[in-house]
Short mmCIF file of N, CA and C in Angstrom, two decimals:
data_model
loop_
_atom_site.label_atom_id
_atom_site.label_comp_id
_atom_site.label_asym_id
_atom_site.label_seq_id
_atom_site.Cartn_x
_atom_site.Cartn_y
_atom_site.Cartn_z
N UNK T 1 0.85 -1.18 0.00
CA UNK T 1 0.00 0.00 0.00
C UNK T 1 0.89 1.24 0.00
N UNK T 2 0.63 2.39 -0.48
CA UNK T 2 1.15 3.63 -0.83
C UNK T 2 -0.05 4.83 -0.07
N UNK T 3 0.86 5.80 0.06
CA UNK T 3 0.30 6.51 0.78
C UNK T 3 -0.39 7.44 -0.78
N UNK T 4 -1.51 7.51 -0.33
CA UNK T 4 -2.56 7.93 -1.52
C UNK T 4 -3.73 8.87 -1.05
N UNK T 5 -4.26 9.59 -1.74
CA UNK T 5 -5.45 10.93 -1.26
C UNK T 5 -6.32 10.59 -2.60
N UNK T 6 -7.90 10.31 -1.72
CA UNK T 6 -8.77 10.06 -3.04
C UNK T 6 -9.63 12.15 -2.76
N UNK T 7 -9.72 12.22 -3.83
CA UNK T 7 -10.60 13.19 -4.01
C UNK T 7 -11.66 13.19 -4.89
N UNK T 8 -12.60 14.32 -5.10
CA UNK T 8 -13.19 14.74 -6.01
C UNK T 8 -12.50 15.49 -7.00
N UNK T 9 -12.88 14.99 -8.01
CA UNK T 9 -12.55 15.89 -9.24
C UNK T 9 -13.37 17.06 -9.31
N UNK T 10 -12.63 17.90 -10.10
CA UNK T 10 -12.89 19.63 -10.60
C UNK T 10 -13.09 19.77 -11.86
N UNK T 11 -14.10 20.49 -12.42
CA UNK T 11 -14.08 20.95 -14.42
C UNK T 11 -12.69 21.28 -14.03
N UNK T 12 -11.71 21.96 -13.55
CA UNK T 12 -10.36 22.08 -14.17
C UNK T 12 -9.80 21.12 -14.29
N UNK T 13 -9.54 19.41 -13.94
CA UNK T 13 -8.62 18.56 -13.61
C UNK T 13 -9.40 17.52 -15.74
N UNK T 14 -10.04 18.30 -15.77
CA UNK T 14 -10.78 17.43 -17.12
C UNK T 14 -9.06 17.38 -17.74
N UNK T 15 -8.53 17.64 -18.89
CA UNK T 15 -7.40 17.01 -19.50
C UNK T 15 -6.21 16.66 -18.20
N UNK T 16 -5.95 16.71 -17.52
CA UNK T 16 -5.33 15.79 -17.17
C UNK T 16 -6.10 14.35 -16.48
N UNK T 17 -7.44 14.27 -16.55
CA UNK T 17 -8.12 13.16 -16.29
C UNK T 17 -7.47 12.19 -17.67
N UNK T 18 -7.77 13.49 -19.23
CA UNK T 18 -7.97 12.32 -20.47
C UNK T 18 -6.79 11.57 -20.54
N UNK T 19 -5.78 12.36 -19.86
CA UNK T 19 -4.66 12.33 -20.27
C UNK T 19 -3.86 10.79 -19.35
N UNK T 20 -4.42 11.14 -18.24
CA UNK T 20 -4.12 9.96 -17.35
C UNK T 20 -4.90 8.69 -18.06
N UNK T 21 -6.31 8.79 -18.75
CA UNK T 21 -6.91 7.61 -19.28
C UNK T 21 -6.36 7.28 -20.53
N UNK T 22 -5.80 7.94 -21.22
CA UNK T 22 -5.02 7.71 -22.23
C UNK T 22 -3.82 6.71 -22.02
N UNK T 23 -3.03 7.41 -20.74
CA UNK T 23 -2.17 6.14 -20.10
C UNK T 23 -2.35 5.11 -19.70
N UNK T 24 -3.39 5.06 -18.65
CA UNK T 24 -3.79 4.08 -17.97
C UNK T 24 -5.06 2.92 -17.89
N UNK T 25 -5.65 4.06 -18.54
CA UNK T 25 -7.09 2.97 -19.13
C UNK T 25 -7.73 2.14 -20.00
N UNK T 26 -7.67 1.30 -20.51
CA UNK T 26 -8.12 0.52 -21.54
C UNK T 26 -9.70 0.79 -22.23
N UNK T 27 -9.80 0.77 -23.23
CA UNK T 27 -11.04 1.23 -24.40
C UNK T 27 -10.89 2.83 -23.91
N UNK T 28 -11.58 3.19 -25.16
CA UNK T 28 -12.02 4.70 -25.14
C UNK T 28 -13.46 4.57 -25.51
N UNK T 29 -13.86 6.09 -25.24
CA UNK T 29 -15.60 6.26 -25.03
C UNK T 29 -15.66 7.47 -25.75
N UNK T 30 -17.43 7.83 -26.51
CA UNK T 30 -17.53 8.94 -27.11
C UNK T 30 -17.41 10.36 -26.18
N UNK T 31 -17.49 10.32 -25.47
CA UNK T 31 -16.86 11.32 -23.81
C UNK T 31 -16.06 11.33 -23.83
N UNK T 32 -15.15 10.64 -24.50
CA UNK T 32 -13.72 11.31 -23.71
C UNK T 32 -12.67 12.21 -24.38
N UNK T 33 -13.69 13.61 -23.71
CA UNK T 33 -12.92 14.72 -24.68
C UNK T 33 -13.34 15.86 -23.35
N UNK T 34 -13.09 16.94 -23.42
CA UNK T 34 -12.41 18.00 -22.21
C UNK T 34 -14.16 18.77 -21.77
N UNK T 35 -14.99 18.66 -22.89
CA UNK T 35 -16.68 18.44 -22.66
C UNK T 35 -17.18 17.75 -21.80
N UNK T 36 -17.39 16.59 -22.25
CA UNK T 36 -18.09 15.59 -21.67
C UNK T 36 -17.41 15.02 -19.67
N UNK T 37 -15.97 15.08 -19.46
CA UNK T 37 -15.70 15.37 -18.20
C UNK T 37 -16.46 16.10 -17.45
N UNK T 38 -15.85 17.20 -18.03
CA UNK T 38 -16.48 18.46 -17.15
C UNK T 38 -18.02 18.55 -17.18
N UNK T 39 -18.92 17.58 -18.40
CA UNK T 39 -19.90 17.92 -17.99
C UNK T 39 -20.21 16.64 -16.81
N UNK T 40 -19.67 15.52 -16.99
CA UNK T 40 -19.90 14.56 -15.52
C UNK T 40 -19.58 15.45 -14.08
N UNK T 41 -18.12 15.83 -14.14
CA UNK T 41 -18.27 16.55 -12.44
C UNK T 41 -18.97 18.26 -12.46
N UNK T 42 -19.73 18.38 -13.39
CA UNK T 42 -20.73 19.67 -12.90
C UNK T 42 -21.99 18.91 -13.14
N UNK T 43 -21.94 17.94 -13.41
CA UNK T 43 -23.76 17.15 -13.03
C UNK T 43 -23.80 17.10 -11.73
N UNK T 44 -22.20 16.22 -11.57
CA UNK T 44 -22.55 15.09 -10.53
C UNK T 44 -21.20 15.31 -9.83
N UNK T 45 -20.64 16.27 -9.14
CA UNK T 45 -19.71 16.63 -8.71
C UNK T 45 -18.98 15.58 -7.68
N UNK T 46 -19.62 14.60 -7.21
CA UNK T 46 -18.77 13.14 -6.42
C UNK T 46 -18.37 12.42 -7.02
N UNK T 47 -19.06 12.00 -8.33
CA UNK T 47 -18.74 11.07 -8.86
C UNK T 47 -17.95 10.76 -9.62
N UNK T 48 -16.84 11.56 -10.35
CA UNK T 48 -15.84 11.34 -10.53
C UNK T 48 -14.52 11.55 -9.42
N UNK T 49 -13.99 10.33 -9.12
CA UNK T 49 -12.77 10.29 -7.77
C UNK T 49 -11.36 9.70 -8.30
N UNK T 50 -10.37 10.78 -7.71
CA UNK T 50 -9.19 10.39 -8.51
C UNK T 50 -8.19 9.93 -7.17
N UNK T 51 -7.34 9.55 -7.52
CA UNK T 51 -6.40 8.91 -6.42
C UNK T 51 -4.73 9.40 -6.99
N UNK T 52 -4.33 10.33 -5.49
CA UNK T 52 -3.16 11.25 -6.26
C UNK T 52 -2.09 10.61 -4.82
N UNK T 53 -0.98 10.40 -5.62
CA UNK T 53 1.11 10.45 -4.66
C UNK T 53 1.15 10.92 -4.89
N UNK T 54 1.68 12.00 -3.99
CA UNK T 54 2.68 12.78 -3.98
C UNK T 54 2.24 14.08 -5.28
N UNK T 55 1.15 14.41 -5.37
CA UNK T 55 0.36 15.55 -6.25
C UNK T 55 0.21 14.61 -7.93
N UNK T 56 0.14 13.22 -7.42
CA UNK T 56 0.27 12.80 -9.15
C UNK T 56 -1.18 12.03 -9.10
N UNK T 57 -1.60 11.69 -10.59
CA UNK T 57 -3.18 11.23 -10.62
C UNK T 57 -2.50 10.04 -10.93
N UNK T 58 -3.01 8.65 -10.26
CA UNK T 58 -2.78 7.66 -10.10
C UNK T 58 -3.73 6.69 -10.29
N UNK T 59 -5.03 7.58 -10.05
CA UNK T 59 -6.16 6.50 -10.39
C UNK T 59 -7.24 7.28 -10.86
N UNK T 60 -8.09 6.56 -11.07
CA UNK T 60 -9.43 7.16 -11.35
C UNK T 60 -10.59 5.98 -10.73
N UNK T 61 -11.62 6.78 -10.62
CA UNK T 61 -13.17 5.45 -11.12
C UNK T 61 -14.26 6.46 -11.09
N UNK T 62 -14.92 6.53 -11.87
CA UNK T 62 -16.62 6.91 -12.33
C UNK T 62 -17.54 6.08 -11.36
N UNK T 63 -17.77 7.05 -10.20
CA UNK T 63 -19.29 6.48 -9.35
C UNK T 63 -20.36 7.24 -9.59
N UNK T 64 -20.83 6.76 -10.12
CA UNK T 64 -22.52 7.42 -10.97
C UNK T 64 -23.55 7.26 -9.75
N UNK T 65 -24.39 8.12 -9.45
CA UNK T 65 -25.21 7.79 -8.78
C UNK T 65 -26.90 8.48 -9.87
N UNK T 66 -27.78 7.98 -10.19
CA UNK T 66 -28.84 8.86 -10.76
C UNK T 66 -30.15 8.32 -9.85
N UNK T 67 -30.28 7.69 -8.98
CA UNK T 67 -31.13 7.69 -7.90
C UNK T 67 -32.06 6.38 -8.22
N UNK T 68 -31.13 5.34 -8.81
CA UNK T 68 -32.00 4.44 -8.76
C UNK T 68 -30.52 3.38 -9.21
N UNK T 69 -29.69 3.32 -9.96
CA UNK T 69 -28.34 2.87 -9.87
C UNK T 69 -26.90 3.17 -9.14
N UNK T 70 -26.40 2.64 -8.88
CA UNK T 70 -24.66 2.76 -8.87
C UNK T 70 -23.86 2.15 -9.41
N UNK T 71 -23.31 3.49 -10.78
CA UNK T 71 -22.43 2.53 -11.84
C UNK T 71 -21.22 2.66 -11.63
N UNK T 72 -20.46 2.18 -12.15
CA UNK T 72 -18.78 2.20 -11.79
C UNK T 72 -18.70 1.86 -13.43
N UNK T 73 -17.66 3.17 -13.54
CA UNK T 73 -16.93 3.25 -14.89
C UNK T 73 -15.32 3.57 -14.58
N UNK T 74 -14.77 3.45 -15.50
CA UNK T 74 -13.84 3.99 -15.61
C UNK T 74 -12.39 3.57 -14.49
N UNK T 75 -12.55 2.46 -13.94
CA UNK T 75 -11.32 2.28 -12.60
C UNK T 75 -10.00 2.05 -13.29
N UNK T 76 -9.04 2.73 -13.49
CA UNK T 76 -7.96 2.77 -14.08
C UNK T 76 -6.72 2.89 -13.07
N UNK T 77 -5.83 2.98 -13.52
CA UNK T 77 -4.27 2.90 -12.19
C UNK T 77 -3.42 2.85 -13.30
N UNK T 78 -2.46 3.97 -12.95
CA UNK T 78 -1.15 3.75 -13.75
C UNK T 78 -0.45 2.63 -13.60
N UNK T 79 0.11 2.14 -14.98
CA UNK T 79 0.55 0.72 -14.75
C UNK T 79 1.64 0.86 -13.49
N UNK T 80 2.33 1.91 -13.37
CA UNK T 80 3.60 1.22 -12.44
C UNK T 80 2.97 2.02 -10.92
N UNK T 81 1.65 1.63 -10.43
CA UNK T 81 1.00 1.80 -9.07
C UNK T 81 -0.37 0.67 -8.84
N UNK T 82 0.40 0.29 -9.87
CA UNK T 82 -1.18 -0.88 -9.71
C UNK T 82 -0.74 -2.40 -8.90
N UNK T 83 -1.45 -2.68 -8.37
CA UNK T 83 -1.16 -4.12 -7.09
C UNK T 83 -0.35 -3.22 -5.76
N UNK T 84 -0.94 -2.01 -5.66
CA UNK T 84 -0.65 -1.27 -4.44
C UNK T 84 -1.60 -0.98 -3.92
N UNK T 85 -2.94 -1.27 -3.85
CA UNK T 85 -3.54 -0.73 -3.02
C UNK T 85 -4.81 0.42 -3.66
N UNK T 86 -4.46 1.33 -4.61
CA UNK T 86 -5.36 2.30 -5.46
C UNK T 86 -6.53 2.04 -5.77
N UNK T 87 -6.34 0.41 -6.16
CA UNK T 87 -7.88 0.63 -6.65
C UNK T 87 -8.76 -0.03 -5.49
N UNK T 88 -8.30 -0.60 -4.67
CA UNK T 88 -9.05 -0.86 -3.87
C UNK T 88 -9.37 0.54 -2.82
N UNK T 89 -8.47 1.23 -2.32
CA UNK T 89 -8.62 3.02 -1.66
C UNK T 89 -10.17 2.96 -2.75
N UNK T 90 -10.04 3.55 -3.87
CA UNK T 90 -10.96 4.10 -5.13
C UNK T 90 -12.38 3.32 -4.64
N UNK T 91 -12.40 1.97 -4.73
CA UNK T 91 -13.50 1.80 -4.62
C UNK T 91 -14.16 1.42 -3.47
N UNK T 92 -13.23 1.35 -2.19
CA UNK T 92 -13.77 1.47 -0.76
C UNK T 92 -14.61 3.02 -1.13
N UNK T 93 -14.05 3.99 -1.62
CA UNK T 93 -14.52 5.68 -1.56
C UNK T 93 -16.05 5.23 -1.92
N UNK T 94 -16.02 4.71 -3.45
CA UNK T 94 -17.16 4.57 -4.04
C UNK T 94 -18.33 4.09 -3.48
N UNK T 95 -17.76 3.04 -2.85
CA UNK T 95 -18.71 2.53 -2.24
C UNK T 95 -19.25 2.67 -0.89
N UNK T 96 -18.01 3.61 -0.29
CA UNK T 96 -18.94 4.59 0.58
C UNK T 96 -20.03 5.82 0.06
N UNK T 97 -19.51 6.38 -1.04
CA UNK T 97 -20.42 6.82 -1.31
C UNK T 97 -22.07 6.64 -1.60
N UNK T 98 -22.14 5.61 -2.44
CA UNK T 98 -23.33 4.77 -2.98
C UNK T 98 -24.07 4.22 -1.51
N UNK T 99 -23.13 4.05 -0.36
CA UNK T 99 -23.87 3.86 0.68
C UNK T 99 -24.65 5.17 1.20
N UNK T 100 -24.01 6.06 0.98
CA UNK T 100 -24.55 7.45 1.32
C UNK T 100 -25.41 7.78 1.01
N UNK T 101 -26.23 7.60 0.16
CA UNK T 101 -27.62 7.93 -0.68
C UNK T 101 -27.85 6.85 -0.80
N UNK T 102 -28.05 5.48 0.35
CA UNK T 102 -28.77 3.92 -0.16
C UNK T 102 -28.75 3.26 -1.13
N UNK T 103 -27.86 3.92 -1.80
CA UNK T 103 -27.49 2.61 -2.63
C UNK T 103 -27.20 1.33 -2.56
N UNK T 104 -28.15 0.14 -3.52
CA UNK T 104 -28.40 -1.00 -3.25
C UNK T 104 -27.31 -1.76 -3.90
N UNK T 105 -26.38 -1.83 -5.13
CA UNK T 105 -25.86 -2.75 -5.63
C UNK T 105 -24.83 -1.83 -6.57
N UNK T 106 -23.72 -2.11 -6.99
CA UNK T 106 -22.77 -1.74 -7.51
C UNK T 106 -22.70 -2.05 -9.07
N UNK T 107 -23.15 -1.45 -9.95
CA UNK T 107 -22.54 -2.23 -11.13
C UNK T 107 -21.51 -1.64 -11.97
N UNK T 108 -20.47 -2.27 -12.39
CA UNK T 108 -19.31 -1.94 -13.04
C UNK T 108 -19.23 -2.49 -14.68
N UNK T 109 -19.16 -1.31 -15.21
CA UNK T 109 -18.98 -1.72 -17.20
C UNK T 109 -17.26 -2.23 -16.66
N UNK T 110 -17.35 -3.51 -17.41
CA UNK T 110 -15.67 -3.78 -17.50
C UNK T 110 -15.38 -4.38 -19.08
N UNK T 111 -14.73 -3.53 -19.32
CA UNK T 111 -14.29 -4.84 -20.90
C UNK T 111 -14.65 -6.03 -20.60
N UNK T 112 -14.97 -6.73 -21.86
CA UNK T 112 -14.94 -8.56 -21.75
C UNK T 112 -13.63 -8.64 -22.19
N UNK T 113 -12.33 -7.76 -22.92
CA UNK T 113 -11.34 -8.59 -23.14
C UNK T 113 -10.19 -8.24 -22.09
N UNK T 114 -10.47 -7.52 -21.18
CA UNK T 114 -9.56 -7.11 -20.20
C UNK T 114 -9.09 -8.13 -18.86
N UNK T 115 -8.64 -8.98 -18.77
CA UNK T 115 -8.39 -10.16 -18.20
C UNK T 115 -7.97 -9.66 -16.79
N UNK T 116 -7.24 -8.82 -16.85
CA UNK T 116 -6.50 -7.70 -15.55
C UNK T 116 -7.84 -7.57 -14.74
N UNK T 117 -8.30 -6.75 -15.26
CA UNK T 117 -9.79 -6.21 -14.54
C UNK T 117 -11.02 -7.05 -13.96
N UNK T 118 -11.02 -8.17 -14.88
CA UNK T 118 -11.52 -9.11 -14.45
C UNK T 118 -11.10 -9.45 -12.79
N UNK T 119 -9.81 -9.84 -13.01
CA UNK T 119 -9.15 -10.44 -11.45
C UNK T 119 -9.33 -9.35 -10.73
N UNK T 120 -9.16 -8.03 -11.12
CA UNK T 120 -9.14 -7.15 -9.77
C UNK T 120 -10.72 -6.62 -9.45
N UNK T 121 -11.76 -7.18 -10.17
CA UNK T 121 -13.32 -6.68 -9.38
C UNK T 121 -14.06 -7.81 -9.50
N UNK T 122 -13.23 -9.04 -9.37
CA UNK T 122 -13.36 -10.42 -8.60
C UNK T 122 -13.07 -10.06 -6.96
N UNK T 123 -12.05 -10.22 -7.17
CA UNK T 123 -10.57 -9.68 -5.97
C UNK T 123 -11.73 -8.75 -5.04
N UNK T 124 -12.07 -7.99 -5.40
CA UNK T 124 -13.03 -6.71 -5.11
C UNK T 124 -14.49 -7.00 -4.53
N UNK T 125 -14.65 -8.47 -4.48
CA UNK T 125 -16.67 -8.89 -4.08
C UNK T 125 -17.44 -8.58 -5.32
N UNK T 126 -17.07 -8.39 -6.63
CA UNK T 126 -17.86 -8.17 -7.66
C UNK T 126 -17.66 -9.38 -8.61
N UNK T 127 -19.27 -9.79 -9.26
CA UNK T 127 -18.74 -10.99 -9.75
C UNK T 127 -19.89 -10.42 -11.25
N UNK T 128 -19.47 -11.27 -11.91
CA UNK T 128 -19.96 -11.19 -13.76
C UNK T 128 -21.17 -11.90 -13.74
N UNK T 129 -22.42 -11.18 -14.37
CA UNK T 129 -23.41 -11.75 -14.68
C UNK T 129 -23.89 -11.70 -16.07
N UNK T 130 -23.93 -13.04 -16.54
CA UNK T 130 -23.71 -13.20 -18.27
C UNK T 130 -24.75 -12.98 -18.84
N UNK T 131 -26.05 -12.96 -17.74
CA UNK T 131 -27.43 -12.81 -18.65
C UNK T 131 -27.83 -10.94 -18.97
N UNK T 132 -26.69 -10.64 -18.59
CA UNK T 132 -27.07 -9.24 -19.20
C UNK T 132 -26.20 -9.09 -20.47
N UNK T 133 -26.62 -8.29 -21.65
CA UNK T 133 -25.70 -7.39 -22.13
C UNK T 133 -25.81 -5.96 -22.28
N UNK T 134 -25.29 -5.37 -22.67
CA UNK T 134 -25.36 -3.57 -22.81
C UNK T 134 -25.41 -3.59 -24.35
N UNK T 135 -26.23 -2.47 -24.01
CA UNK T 135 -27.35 -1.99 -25.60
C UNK T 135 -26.95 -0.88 -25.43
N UNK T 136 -26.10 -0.25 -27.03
CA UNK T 136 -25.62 1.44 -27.01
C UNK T 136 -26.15 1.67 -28.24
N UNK T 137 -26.76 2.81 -28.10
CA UNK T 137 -26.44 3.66 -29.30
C UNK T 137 -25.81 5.23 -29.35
N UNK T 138 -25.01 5.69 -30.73
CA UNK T 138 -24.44 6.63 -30.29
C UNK T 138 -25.39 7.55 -30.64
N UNK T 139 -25.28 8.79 -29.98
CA UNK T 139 -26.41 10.06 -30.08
C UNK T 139 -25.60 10.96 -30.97
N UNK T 140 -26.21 11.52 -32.05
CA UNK T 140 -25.73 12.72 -32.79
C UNK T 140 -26.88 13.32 -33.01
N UNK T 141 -26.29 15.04 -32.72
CA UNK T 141 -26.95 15.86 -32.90
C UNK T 141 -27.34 16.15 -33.82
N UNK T 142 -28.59 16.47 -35.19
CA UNK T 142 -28.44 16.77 -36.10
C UNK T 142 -29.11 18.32 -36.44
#
């Protein structure tokens, strides 16, 4: 374990969020551009939580709350801080949070080809349920 500070994110911390997910996170999303951040922490100002050493962003995770779910997006860790401790800090936070407003159950988008992630929100009390899938479509303005 490493000595680590989870916070809330700020509309100012948006590019160095992308920038850390660029490093550290696997898939990209139609959000992830210096907009769509900033519009998550001025919706929902808790729910994006970052995990900083020594003034550096080390982690991330997306805790969504819209009053009837708790989603978990986004749990990332720079490769050379990961099996320290971060993501578990990250999602103890989260899931204090989601307790905070009664939240009943946790659900986390994880890649299906991310094998890593798998083990660490096993590891975590979270387990895969195959009878769902996720239905997207993308929205354009016209």
């Amino acid at each position: 374990m490493i000595d680590i500070r989870i916070r809330t994110a700020v509309p100012d911390d948006a590019e160095n969020v992308l920038a850390f997910w660029r490093e550290a996170a696997e898939g990209t999303s139609i959000t992830d551009d210096v907009d769509g951040v900033t519009r998550l922490v001025r919706r929902d100002p808790q729910a994006l939580l970052l995990a900083e050493s020594d003034g550096r962003l080390v982690g991330s995770v997306i805790a969504g709350y819209d009053g009837w779910r708790c989603s978990l997006y986004r749990l990332a860790v720079l490769p050379s801080y990961r099996r320290r401790g971060v993501a578990t800090a990250l999602l103890e936070a989260a899931e204090r949070r989601f307790l905070a407003v009664d939240g009943r159950r946790g659900d986390a988008m994880v890649l299906e080809s991310n094998e890593r992630a798998h083990r660490a929100w096993s590891a975590a009390g979270y387990r895969r349920e195959d009878h769902w899938r996720r239905w997207v479509k993308p929205l354009i303005r016209t």
